[in-house]
mmCIF file of C-alpha atoms in Angstrom:
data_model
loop_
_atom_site.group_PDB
_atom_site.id
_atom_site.type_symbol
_atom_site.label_atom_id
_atom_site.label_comp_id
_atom_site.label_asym_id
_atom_site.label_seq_id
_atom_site.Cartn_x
_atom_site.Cartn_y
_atom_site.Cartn_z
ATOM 1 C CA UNK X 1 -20.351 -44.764 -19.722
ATOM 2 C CA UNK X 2 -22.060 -45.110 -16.919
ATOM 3 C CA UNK X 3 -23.986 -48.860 -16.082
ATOM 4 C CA UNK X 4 -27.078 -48.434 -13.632
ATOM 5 C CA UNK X 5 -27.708 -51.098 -11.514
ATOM 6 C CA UNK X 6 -31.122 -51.411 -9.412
ATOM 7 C CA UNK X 7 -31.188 -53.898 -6.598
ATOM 8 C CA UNK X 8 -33.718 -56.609 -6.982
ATOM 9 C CA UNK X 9 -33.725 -59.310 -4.491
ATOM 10 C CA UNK X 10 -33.824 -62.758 -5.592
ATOM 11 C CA UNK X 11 -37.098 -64.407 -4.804
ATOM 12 C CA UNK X 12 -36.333 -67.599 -4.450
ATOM 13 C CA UNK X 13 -33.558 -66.133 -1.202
ATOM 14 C CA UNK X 14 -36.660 -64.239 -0.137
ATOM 15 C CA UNK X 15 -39.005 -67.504 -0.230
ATOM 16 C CA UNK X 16 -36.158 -68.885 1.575
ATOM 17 C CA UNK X 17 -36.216 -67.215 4.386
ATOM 18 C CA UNK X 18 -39.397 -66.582 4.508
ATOM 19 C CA UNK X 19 -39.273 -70.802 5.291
ATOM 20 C CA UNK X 20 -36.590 -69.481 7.954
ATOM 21 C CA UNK X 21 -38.992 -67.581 9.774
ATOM 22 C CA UNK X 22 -40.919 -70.654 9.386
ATOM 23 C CA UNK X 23 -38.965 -73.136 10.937
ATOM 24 C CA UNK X 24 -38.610 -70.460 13.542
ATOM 25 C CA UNK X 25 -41.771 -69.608 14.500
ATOM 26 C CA UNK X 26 -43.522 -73.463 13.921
ATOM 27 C CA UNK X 27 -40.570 -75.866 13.924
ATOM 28 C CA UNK X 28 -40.897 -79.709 13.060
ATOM 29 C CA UNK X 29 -41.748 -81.728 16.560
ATOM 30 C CA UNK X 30 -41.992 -85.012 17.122
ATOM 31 C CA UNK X 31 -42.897 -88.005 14.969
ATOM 32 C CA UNK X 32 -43.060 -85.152 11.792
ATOM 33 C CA UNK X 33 -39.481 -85.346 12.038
ATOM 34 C CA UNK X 34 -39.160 -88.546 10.787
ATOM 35 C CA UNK X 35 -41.800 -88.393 8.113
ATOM 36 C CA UNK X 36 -40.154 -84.926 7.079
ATOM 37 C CA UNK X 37 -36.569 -86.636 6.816
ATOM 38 C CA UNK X 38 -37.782 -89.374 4.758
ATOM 39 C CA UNK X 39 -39.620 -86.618 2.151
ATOM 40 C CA UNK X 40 -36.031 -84.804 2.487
ATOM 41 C CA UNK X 41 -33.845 -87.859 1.641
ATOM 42 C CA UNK X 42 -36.235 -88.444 -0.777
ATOM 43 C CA UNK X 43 -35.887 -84.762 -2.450
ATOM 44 C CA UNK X 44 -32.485 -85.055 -2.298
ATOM 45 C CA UNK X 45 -31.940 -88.021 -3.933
ATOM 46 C CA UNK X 46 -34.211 -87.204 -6.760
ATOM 47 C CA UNK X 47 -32.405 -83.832 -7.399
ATOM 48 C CA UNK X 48 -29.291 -85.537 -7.956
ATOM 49 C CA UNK X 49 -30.387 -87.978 -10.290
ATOM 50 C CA UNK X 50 -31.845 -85.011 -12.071
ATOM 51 C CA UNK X 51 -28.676 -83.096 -12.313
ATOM 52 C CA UNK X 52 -27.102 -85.970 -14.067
ATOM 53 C CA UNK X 53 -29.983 -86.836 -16.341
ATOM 54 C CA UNK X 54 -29.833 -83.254 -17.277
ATOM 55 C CA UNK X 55 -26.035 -82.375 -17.922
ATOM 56 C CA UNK X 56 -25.562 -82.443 -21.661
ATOM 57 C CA UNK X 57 -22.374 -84.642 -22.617
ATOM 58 C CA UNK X 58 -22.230 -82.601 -26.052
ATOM 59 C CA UNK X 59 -21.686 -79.220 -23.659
ATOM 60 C CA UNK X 60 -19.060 -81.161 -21.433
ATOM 61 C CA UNK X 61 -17.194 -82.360 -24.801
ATOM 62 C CA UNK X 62 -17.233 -78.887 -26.354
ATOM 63 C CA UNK X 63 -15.666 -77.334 -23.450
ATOM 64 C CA UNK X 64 -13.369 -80.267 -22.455
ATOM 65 C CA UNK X 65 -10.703 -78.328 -25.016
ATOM 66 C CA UNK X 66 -9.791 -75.400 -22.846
ATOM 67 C CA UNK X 67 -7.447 -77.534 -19.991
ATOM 68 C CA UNK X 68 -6.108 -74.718 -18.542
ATOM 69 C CA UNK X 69 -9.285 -72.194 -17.996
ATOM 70 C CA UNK X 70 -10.791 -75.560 -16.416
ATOM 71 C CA UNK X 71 -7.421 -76.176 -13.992
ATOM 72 C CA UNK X 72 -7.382 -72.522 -12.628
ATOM 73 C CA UNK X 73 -10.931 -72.572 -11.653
ATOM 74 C CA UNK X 74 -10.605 -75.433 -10.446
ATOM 75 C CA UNK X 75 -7.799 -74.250 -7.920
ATOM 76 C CA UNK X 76 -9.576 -71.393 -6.963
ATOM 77 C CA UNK X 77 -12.658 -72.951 -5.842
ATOM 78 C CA UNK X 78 -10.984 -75.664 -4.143
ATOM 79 C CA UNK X 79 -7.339 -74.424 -3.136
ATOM 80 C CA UNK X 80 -7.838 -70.766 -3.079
ATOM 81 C CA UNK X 81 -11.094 -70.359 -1.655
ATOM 82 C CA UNK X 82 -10.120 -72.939 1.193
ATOM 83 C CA UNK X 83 -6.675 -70.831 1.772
ATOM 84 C CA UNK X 84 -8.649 -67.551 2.315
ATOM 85 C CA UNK X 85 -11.187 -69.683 4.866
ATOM 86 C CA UNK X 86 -8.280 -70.392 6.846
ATOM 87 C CA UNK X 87 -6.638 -67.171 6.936
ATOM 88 C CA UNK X 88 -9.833 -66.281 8.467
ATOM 89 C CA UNK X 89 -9.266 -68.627 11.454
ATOM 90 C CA UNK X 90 -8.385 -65.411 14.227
ATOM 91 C CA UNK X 91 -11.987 -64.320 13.629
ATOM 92 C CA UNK X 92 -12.543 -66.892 15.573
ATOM 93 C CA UNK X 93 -14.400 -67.491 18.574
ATOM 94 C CA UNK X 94 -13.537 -63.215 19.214
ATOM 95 C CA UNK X 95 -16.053 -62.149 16.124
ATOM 96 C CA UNK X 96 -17.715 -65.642 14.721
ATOM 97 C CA UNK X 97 -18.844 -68.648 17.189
ATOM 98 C CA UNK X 98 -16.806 -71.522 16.181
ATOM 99 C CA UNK X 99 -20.142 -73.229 14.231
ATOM 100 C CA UNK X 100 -20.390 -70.079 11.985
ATOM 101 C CA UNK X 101 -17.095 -70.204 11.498
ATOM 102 C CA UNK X 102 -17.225 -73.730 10.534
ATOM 103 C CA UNK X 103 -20.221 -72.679 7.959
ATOM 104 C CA UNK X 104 -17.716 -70.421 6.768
ATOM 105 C CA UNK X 105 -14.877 -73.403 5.766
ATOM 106 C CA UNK X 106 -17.692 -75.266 4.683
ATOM 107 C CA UNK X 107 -18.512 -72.653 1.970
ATOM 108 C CA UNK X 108 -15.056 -72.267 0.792
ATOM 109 C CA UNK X 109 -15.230 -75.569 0.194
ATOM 110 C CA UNK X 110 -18.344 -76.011 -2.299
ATOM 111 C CA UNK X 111 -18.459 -76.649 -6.061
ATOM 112 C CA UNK X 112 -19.719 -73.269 -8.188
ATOM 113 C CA UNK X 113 -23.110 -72.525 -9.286
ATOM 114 C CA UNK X 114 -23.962 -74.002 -12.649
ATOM 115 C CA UNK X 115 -26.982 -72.001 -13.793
ATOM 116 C CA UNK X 116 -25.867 -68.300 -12.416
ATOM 117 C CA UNK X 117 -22.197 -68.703 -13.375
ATOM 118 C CA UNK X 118 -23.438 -69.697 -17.013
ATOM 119 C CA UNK X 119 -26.157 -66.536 -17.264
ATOM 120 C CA UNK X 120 -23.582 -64.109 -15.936
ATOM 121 C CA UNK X 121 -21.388 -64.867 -18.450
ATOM 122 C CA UNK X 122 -23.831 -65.125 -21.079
ATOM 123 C CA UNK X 123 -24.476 -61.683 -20.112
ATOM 124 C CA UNK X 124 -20.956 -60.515 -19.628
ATOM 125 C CA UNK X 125 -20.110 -61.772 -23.257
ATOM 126 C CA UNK X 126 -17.781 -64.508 -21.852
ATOM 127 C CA UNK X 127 -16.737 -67.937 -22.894
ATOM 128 C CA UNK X 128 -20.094 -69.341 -22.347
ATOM 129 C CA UNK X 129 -19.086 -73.470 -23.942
ATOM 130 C CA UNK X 130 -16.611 -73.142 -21.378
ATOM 131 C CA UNK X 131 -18.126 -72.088 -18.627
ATOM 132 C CA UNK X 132 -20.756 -75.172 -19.173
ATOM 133 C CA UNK X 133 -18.039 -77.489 -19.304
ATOM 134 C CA UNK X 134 -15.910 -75.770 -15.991
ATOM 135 C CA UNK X 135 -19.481 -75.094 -13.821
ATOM 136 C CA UNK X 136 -20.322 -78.866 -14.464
ATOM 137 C CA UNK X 137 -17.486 -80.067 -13.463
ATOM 138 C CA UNK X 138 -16.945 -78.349 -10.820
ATOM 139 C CA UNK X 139 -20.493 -79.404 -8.924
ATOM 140 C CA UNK X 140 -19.114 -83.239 -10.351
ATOM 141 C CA UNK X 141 -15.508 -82.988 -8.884
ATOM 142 C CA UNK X 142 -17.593 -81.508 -5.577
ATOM 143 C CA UNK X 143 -19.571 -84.481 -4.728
ATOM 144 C CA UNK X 144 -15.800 -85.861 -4.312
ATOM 145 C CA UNK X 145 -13.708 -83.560 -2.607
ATOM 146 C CA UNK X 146 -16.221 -81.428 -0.384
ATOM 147 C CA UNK X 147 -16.544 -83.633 2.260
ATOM 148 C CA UNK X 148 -12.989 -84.780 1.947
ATOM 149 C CA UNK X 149 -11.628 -81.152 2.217
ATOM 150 C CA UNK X 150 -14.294 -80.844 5.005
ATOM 151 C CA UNK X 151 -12.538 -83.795 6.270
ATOM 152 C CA UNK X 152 -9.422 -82.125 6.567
ATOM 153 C CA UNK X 153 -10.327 -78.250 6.964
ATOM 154 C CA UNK X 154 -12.344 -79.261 10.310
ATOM 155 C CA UNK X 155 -10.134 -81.494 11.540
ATOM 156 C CA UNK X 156 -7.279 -78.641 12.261
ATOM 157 C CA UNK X 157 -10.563 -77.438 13.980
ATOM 158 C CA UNK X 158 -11.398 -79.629 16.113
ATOM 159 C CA UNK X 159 -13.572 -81.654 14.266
ATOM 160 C CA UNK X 160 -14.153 -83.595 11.012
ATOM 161 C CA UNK X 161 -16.280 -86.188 8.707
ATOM 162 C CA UNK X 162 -17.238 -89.826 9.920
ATOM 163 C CA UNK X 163 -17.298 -92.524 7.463
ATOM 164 C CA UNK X 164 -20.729 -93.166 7.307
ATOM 165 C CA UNK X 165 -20.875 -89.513 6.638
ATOM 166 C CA UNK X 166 -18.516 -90.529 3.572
ATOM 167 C CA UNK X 167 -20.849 -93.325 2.737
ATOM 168 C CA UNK X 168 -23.957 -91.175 2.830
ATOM 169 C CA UNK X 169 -22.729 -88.987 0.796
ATOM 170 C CA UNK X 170 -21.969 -91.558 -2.048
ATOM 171 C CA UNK X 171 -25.139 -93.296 -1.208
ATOM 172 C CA UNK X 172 -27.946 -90.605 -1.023
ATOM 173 C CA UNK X 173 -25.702 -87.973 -4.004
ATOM 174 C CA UNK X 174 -23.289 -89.679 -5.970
ATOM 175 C CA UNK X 175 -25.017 -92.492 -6.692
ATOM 176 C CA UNK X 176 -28.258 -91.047 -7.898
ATOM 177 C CA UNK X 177 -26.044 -88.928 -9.986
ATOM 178 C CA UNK X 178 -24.456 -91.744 -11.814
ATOM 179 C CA UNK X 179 -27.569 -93.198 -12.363
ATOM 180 C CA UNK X 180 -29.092 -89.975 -14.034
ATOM 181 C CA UNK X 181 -25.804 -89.435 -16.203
ATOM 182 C CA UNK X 182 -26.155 -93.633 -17.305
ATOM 183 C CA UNK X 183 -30.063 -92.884 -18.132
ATOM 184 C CA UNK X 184 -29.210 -89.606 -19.795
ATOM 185 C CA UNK X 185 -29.157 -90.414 -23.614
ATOM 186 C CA UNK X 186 -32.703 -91.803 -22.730
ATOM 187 C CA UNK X 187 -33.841 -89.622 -20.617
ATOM 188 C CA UNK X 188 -31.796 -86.916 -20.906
ATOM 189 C CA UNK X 189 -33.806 -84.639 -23.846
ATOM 190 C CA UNK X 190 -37.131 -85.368 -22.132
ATOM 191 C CA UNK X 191 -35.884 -83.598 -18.806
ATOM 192 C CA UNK X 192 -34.011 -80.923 -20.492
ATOM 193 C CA UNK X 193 -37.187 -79.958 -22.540
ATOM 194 C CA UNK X 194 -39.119 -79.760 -19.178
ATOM 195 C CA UNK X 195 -36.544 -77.737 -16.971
ATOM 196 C CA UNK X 196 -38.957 -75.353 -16.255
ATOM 197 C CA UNK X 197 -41.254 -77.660 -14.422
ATOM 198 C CA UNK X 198 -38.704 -79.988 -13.235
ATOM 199 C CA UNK X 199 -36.665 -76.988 -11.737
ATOM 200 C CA UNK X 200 -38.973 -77.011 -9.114
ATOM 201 C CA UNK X 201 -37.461 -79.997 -7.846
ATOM 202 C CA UNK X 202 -34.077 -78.209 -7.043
ATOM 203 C CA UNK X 203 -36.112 -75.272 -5.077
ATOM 204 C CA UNK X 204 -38.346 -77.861 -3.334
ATOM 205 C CA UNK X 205 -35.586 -80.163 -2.198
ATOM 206 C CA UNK X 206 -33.541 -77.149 -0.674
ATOM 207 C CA UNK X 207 -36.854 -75.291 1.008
ATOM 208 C CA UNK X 208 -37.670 -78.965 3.242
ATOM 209 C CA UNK X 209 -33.334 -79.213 3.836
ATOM 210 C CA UNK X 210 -34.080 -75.454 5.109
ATOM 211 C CA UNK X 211 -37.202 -76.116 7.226
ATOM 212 C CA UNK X 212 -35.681 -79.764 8.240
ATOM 213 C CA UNK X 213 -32.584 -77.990 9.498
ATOM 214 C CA UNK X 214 -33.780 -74.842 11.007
ATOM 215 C CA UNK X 215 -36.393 -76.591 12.722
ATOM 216 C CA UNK X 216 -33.592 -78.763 14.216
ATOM 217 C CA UNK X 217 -31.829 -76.035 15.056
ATOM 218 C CA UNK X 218 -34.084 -73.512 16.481
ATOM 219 C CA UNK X 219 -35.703 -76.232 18.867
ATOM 220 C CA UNK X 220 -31.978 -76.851 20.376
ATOM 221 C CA UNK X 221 -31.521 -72.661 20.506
ATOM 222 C CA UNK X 222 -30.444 -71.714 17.419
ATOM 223 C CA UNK X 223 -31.577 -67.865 18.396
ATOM 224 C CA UNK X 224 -30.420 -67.305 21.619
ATOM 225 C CA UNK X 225 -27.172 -68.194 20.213
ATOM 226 C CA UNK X 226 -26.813 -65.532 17.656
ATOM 227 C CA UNK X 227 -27.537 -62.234 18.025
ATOM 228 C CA UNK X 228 -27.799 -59.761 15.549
ATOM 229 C CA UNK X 229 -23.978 -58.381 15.390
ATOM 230 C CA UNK X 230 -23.413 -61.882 14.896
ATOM 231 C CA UNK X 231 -24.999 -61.867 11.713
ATOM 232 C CA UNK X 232 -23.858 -58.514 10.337
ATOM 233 C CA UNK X 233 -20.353 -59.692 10.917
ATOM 234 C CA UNK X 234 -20.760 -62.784 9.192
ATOM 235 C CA UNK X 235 -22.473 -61.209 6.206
ATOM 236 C CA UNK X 236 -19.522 -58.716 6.188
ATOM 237 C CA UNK X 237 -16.833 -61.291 6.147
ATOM 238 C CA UNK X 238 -19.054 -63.203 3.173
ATOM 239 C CA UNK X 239 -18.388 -59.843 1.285
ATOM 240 C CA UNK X 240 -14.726 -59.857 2.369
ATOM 241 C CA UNK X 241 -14.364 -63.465 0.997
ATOM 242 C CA UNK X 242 -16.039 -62.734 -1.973
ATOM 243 C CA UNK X 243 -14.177 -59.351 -2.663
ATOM 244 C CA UNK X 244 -11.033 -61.254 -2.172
ATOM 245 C CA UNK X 245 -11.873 -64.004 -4.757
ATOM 246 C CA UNK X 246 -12.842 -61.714 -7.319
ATOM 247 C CA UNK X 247 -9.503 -60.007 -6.851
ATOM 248 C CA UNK X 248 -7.322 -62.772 -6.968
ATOM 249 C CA UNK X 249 -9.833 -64.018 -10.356
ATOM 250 C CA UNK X 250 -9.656 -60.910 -12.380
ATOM 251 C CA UNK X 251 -6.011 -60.179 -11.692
ATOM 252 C CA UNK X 252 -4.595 -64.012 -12.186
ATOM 253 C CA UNK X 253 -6.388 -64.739 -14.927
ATOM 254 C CA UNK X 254 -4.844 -61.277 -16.546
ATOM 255 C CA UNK X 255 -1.627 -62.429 -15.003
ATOM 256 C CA UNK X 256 -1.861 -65.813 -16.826
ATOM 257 C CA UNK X 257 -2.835 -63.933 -20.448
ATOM 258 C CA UNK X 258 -6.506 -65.489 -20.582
ATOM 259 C CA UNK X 259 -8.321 -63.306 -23.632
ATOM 260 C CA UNK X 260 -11.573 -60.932 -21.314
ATOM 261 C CA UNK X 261 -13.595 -63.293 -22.854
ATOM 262 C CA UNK X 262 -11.925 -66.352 -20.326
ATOM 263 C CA UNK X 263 -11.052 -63.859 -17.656
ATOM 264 C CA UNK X 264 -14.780 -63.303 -17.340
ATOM 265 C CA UNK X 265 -15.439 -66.858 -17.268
ATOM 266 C CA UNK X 266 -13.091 -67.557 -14.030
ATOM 267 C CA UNK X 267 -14.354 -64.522 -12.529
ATOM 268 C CA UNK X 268 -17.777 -65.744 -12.673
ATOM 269 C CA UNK X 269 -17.344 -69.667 -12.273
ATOM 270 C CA UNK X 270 -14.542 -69.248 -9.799
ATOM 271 C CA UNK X 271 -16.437 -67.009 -7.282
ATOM 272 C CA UNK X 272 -19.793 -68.535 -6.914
ATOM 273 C CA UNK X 273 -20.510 -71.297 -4.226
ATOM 274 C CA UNK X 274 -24.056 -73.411 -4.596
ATOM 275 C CA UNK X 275 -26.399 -73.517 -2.730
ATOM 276 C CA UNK X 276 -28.291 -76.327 -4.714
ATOM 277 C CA UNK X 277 -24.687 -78.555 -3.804
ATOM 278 C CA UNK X 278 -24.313 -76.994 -0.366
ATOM 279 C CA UNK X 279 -27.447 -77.303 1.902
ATOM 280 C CA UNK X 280 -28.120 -81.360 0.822
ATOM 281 C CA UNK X 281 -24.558 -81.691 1.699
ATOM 282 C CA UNK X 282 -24.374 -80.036 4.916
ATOM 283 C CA UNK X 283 -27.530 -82.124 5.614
ATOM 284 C CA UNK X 284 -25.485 -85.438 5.150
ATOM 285 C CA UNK X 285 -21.888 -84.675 6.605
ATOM 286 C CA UNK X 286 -23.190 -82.399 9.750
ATOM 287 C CA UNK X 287 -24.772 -83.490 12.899
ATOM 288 C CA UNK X 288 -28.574 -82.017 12.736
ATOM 289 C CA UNK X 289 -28.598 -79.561 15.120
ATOM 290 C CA UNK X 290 -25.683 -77.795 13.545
ATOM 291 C CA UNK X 291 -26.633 -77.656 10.260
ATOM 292 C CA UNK X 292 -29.021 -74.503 10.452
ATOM 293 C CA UNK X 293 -25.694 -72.386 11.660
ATOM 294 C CA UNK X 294 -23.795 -74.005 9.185
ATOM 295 C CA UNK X 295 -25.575 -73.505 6.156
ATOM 296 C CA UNK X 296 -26.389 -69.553 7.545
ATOM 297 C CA UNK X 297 -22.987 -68.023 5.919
ATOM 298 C CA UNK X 298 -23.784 -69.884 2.647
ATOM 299 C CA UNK X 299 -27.206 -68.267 2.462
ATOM 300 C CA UNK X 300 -25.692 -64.734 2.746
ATOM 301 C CA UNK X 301 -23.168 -65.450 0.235
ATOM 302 C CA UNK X 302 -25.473 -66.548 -2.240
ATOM 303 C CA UNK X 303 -27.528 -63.207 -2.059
ATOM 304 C CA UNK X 304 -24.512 -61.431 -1.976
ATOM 305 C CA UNK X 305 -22.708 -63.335 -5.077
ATOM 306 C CA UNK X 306 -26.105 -62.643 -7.378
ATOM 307 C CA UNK X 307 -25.728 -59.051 -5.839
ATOM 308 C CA UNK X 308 -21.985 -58.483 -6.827
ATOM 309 C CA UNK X 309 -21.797 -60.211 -9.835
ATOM 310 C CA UNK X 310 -24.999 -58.726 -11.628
ATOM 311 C CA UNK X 311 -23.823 -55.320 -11.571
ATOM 312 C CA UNK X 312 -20.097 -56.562 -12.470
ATOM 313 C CA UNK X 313 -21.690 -58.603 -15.283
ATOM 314 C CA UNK X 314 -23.810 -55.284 -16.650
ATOM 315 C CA UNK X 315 -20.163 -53.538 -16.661
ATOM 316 C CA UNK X 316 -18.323 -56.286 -18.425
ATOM 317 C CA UNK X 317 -21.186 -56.471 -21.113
ATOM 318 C CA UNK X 318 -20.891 -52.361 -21.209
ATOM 319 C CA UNK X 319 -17.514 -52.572 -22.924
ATOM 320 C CA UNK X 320 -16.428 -52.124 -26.846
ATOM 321 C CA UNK X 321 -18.271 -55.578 -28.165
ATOM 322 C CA UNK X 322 -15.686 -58.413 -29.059
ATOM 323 C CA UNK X 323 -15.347 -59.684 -32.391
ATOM 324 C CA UNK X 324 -17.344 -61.684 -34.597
ATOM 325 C CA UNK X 325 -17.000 -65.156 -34.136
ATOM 326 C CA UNK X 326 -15.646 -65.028 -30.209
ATOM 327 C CA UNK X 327 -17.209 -67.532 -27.841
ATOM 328 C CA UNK X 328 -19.577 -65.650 -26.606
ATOM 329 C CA UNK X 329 -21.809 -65.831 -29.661
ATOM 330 C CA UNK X 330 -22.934 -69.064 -27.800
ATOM 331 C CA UNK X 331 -24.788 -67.421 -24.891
ATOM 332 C CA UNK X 332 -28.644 -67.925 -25.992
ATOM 333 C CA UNK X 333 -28.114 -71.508 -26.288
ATOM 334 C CA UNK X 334 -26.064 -71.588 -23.373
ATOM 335 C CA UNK X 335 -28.516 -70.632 -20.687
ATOM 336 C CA UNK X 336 -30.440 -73.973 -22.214
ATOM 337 C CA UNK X 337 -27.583 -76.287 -20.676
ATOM 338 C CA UNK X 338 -27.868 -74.781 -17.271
ATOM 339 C CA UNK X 339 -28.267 -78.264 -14.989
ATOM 340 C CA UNK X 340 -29.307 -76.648 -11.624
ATOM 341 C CA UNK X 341 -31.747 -74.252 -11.128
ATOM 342 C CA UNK X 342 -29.566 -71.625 -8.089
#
């Protein structure tokens, strides 16, 4: 049988960099800067509390059951993904600037998508309960060990995370997450029944990180650092890592004797990277003027992950349909629990 798959570009990438060419052609100057950084904190802050007001603890509960499809995602997005940045080290200065390559680490090192990983698996016919439960807690497990494996990853490079980075972190994320998981039996319904709306928040916080950041960025020479080669290379080893990942997702997860329906939910939770998690991060733990590099390989890969994975999903949901009764019954109801919006 054969699947067709048309290429339609993601708006919210192509409002992105549309706020790219932005921040390149009018950047933030002067006292702006401070009034944009206080709207950004701001932003920020609020998204986070949102994501915990809006993560259902019924979802997390139902999903909680499946240990080990939880552990190896887990380990892939945060011991395998890592590895693979690493191995990718002699690319470096010869074909990546050290700061891309540093975006590069920093990507390996980010929780998965919540919303996307849940829809393509939906789609796919996949364990949908569980990939609710192992999205969420990746992005929750994240807030945690990103910047510690940053920490570590950058130190073998040369550099690493402060502790008021560490503190700033806690401060302007974590905490505002707690606070929206403590307030979600309250609160929690009320948000959930206006994701639409509130979903703006998660676009809105990200589009003033971008236009914070590249503004930064371009007014210290972001451009005349990078040249075009640059960029195709680092797009190309985006879809190296992500070919890689897939590989290693499909293949363990046979390996291991998950049922499809689990195999498709590692493939799917275990390759994505957030952008939603990434950019605020990168915001707090990286000196301004290098976040706009940083965050440019995690941009690519997000186009490129909704890219890949759409047409894999379409082939997945192509096969012989499963059984009555298999997990995936739960996809419509699913997409409802998504708690970020990219």
């Amino acid at each position: 049988m054969i699947v067709r798959f048309r290429f339609r570009p993601d708006t919210f990438i192509i409002i992105l960099l549309t706020i790219v060419l932005l921040a390149s052609l009018i950047p933030a100057r002067g006292g702006f800067v401070a009034y944009l950084g206080y709207l950004t904190d701001f932003a920020v802050a609020l998204l986070f509390f949102l994501h915990g007001a809006r993560l259902s603890r019924d979802a997390v509960v139902a999903g909680l059951r499946h240990w080990r499809l939880h552990l190896v995602i887990i380990a892939v997005t945060f011991v395998v993904f890592p590895l693979i940045g690493l191995a990718l080290a002699p690319l470096s200065p010869s074909l990546l600037t050290p700061t891309l390559y540093s975006g590069i680490l920093f990507l390996c090192v980010l929780p998965s998508t919540v919303q996307s990983s849940i829809a393509f698996t939906s789609m796919a016919r996949g364990n949908v309960p569980a990939a609710i439960c192992a999205a969420s807690a990746s992005n929750i497990l994240g807030m945690v060990l990103t910047p510690v494996l940053v920490g570590v990853l950058l130190h073998t490079q040369g550099g690493g995370v402060s502790g008021n980075a560490v503190i700033a972190i806690l401060l302007q994320l974590l905490a505002p997450f707690v606070a929206g998981q403590l307030l979600q039996p309250l609160i929690g319904g009320f948000v959930r029944r206006h994701n639409r709306v509130l979903g703006l928040t998660d676009r809105s916080s990200i589009l003033l990180v971008v236009y914070g950041a590249f503004s930064k960025a371009v007014v210290a020479g972001l451009w005349q650092t990078f040249d075009l080669t640059t960029l195709l290379v680092m797009a190309l080893v985006d879809i190296v890592l992500l070919g890689g990942v897939i590989l290693v997702t499909t293949y363990g997860s046979r390996l291991l004797g998950f049922s499809k329906e689990d195999e498709i939910t590692i493939v799917f939770c275990g390759s994505k990277k957030s952008m939603v998690s990434g950019i605020p991060m990168a915001n707090v733990i990286f000196p301004a003027q290098a976040v706009g590099a940083i965050v440019l390989p995690l941009m690519l890969y997000h186009q490129i992950q909704l890219m890949v994975c759409a047409a894999m999903a379409q082939r997945y949901a192509a096969r012989r349909p499963p059984d009555a009764g298999t997990p995936a019954e739960g996809g419509n109801a699913a997409k409802k629990e998504a708690a970020t919006s990219v």
